[in-house]
Tab-separated table of C-alpha atoms in Angstrom:
chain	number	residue	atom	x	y	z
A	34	UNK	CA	18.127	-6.982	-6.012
A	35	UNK	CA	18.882	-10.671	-7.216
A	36	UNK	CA	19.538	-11.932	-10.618
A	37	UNK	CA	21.210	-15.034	-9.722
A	38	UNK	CA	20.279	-17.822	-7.268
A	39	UNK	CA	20.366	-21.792	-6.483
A	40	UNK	CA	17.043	-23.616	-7.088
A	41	UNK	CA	17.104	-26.492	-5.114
A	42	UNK	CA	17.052	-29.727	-6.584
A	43	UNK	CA	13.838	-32.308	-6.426
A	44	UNK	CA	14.269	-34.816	-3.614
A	45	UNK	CA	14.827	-31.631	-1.524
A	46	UNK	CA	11.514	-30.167	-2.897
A	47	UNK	CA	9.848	-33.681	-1.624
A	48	UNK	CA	11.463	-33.415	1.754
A	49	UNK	CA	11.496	-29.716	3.072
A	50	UNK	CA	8.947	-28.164	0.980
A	51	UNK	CA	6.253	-31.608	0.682
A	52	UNK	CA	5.922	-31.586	-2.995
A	53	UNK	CA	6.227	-33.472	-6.487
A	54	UNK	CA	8.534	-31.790	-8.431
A	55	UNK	CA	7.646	-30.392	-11.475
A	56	UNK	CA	8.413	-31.694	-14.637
A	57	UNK	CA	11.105	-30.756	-16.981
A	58	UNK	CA	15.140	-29.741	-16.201
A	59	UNK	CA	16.886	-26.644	-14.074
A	60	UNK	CA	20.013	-25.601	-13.822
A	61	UNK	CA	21.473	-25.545	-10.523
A	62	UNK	CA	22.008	-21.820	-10.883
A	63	UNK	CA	19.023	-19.409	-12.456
A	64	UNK	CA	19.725	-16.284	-13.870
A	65	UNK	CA	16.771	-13.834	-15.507
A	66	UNK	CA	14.896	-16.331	-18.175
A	67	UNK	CA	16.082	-19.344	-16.858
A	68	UNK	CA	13.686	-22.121	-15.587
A	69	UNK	CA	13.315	-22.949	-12.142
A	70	UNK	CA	10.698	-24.420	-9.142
A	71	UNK	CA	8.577	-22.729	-7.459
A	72	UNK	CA	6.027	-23.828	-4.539
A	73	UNK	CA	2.511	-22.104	-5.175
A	74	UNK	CA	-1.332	-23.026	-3.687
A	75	UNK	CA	-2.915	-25.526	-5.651
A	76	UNK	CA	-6.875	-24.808	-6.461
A	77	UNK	CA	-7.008	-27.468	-3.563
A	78	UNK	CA	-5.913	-25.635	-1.475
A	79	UNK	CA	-2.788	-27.805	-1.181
A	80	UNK	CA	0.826	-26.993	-1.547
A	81	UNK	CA	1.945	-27.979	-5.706
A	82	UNK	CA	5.002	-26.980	-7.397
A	83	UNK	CA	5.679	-25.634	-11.025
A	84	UNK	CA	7.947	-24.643	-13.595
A	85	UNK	CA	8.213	-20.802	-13.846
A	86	UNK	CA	10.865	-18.221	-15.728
A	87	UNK	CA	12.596	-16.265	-13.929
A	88	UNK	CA	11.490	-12.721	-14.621
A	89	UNK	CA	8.201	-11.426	-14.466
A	90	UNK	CA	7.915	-10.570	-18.403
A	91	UNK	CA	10.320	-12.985	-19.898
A	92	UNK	CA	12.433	-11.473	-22.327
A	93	UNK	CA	10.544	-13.615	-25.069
A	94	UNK	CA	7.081	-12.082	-24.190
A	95	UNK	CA	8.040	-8.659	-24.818
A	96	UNK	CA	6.516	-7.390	-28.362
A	97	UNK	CA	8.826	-5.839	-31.078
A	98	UNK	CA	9.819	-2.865	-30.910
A	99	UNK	CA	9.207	-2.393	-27.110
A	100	UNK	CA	12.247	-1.605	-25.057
A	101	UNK	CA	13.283	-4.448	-22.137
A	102	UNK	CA	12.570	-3.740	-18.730
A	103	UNK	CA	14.231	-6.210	-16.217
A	104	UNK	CA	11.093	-7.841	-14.193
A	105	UNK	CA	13.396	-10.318	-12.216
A	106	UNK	CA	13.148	-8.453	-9.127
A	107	UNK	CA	10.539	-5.919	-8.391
A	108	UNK	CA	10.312	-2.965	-5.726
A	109	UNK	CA	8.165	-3.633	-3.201
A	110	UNK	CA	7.125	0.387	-3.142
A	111	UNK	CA	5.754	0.225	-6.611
A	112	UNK	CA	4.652	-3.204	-6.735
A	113	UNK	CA	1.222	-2.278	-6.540
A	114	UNK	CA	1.738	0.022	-9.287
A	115	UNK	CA	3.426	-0.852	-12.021
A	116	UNK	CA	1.459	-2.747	-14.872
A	117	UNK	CA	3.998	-5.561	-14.713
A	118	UNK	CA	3.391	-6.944	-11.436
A	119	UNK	CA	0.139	-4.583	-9.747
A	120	UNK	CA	-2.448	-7.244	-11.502
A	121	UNK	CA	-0.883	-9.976	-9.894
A	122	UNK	CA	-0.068	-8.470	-6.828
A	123	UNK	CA	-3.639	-7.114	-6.071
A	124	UNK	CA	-4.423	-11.026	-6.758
A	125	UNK	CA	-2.189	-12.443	-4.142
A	126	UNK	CA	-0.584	-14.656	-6.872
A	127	UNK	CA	2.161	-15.412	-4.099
A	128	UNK	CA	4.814	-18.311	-4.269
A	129	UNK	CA	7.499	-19.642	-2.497
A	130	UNK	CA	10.844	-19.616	-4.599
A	131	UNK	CA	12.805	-22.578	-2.898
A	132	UNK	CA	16.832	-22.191	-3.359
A	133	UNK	CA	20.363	-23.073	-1.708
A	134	UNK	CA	21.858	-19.737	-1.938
A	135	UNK	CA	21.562	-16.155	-3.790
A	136	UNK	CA	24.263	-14.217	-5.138
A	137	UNK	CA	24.777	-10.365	-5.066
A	138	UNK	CA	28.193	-8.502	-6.355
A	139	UNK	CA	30.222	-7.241	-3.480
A	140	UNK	CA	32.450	-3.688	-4.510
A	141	UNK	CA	34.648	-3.438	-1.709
A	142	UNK	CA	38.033	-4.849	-3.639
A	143	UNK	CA	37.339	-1.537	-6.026
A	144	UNK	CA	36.088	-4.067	-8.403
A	145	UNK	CA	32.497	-6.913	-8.474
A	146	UNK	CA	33.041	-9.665	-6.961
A	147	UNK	CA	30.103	-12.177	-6.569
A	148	UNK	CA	29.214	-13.315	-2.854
A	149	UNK	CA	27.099	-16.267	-1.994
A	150	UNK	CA	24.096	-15.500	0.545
A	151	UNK	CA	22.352	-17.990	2.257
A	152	UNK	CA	21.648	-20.417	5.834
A	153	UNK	CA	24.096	-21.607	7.984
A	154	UNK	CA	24.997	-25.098	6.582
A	155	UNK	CA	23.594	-24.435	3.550
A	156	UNK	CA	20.134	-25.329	4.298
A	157	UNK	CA	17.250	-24.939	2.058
A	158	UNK	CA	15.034	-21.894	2.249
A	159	UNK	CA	11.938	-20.192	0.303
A	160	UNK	CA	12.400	-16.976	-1.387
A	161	UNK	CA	8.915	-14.590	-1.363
A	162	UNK	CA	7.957	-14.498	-4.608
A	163	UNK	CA	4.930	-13.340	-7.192
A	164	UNK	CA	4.158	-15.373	-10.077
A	165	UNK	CA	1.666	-14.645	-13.356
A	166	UNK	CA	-0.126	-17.731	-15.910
A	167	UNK	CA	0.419	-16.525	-19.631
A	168	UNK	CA	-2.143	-17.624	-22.142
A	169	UNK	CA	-1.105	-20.892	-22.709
A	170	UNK	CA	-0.434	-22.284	-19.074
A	171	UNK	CA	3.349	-20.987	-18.825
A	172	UNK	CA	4.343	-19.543	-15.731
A	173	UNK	CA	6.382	-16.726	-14.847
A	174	UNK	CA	7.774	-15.197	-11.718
A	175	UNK	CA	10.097	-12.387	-9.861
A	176	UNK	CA	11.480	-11.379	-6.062
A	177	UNK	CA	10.063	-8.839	-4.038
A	178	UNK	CA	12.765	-6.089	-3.019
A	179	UNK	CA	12.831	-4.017	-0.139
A	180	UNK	CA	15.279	-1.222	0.709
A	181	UNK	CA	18.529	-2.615	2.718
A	182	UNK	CA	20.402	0.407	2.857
A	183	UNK	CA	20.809	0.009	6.675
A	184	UNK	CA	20.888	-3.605	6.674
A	185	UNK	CA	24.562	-4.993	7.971
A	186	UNK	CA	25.230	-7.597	5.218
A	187	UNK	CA	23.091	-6.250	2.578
A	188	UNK	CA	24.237	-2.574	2.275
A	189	UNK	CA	27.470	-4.491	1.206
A	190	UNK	CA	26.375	-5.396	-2.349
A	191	UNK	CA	25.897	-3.502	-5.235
A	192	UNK	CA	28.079	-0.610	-6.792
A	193	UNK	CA	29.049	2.431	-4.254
A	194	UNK	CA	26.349	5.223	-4.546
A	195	UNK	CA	23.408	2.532	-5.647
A	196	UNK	CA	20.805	1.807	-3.311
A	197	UNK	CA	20.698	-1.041	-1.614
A	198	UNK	CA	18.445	-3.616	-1.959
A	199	UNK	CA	17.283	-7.833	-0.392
A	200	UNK	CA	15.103	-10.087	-1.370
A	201	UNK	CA	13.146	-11.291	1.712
A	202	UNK	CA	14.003	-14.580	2.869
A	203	UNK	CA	10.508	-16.773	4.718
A	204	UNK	CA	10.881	-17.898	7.941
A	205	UNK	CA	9.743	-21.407	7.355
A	206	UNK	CA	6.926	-20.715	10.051
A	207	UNK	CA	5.554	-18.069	7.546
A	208	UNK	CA	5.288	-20.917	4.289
A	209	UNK	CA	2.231	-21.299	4.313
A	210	UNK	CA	0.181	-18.422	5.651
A	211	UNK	CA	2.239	-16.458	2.819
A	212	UNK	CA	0.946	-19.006	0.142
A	213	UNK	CA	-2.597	-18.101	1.785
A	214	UNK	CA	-2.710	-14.591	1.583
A	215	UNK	CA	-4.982	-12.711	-0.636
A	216	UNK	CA	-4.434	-8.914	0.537
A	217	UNK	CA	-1.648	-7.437	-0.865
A	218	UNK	CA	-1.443	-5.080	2.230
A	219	UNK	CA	-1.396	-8.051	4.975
A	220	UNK	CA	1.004	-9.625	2.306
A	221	UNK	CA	3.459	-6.635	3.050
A	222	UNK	CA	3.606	-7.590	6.397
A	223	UNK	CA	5.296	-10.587	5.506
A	224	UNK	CA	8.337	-8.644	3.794
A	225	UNK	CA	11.145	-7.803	5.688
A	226	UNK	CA	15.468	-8.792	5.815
A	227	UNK	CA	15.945	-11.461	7.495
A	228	UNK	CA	18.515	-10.578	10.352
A	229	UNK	CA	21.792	-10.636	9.363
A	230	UNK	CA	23.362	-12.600	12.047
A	231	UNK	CA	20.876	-15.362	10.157
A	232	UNK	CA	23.112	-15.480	7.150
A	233	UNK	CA	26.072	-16.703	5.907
A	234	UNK	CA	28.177	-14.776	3.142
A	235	UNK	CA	31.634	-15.470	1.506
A	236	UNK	CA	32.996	-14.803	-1.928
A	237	UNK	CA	31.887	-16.519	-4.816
A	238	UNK	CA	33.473	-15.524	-7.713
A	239	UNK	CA	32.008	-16.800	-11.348
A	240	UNK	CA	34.167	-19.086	-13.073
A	241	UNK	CA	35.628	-17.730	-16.401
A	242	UNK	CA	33.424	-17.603	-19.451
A	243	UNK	CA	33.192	-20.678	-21.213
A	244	UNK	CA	33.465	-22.730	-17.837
A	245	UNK	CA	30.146	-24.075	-15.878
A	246	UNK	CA	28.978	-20.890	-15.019
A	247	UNK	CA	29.001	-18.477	-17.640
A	248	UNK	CA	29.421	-14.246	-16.396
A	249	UNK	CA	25.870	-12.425	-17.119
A	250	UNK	CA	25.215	-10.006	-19.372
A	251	UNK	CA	26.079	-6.077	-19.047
A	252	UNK	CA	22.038	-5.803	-18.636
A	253	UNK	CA	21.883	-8.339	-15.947
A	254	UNK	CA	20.070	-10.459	-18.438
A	255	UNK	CA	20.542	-14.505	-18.095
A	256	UNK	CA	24.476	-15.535	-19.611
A	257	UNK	CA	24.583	-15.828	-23.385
């Protein structure tokens, strides 16, 4: 899973991923909620970029009374299923979520300590990603997740006795036939770990509350 990543900032969305940036402000770290880019098809066919939340069902689209589910990440076994994302999914709303680096919580000190994933020489990459329209024209968006329980640098993160899990970082040769897609089960070809010997990792730890980064919260929810 991944509740915390980079978004890359807009002269790099011009230069590696060919698009206007969207309008409006991001953080240069998202957490669940948070605004960020991402790199859908445009009704042109073209590439276009937009503002999206982080999280499938936004905490702020959730009615009263109904208990939160976190949509940042979703399972690519029940994708397909599961009223949150299945609609979407079936409709091949698939985006690129461009980014830096992604963070995961590494256990084996006894205690979480955040590690940065990501390219050699920190180069830009796309994230696979879903995305939904709400009523109004706002956009929201999560990570496919696969199983990484055998994977060399992912079955390092997350508490001892959890499963495993990785996002699926696009080979940049895949961009655009991913964008393309419209079956969900050609679109699952598309999903797998990127080797590990293609990634970097190294301890990032968050600063303490109150600095730049603020810790999340005990849900895994975006930082007070």
């Amino acid at each position: 899973m991944c509740v915390n990543y980079a978004p890359i900032q807009r002269q790099v969305l011009r230069d590696i991923f060919g698009v206007e940036p969207p309008a409006g402000d991001w953080k240069a770290e998202a957490w669940p909620d948070y605004p960020a880019p991402i790199v859908r098809t445009a009704e042109d066919g073209a590439r276009e970029a937009v503002m999206g939340s982080f999280s499938m069902v936004p905490k702020g689209r959730i009615p009263p009374g109904v208990r939160y589910y976190p949509t940042a990440n979703a399972r690519i076994e029940t994708i397909g299923k599961l009223s949150s994302f299945a609609k979407h999914w079936k409709a091949g709303q698939l985006c690129l979520i461009p980014a830096t680096a992604f963070y995961e919580p590494n256990w084996e000190t006894g205690k979480a300590v955040r590690w940065k994933i990501g390219l050699p020489g920190g180069e830009p990459f796309a994230i696979a990603g879903l995305w939904r329209a709400w009523p109004e024209g706002a956009v929201s968006f999560t990570m496919p997740t696969l199983n990484a329980d055998a994977h060399p640098l992912m079955k390092r993160f997350h508490k001892p006795g959890d499963e495993k899990r990785g996002v699926v970082v696009l080979p940049r040769e895949d961009w655009d036939e991913w964008l393309a897609c419209r079956d969900p089960e050609v679109a699952r070809t598309f999903l797998r770990l990127m080797p590990a010997d293609a990634l970097v990792a190294e301890p990032a730890p968050l600063p303490p509350r109150g600095k730049a980064v603020p810790a999340p919260s005990p849900d895994g929810s975006a930082p007070d």
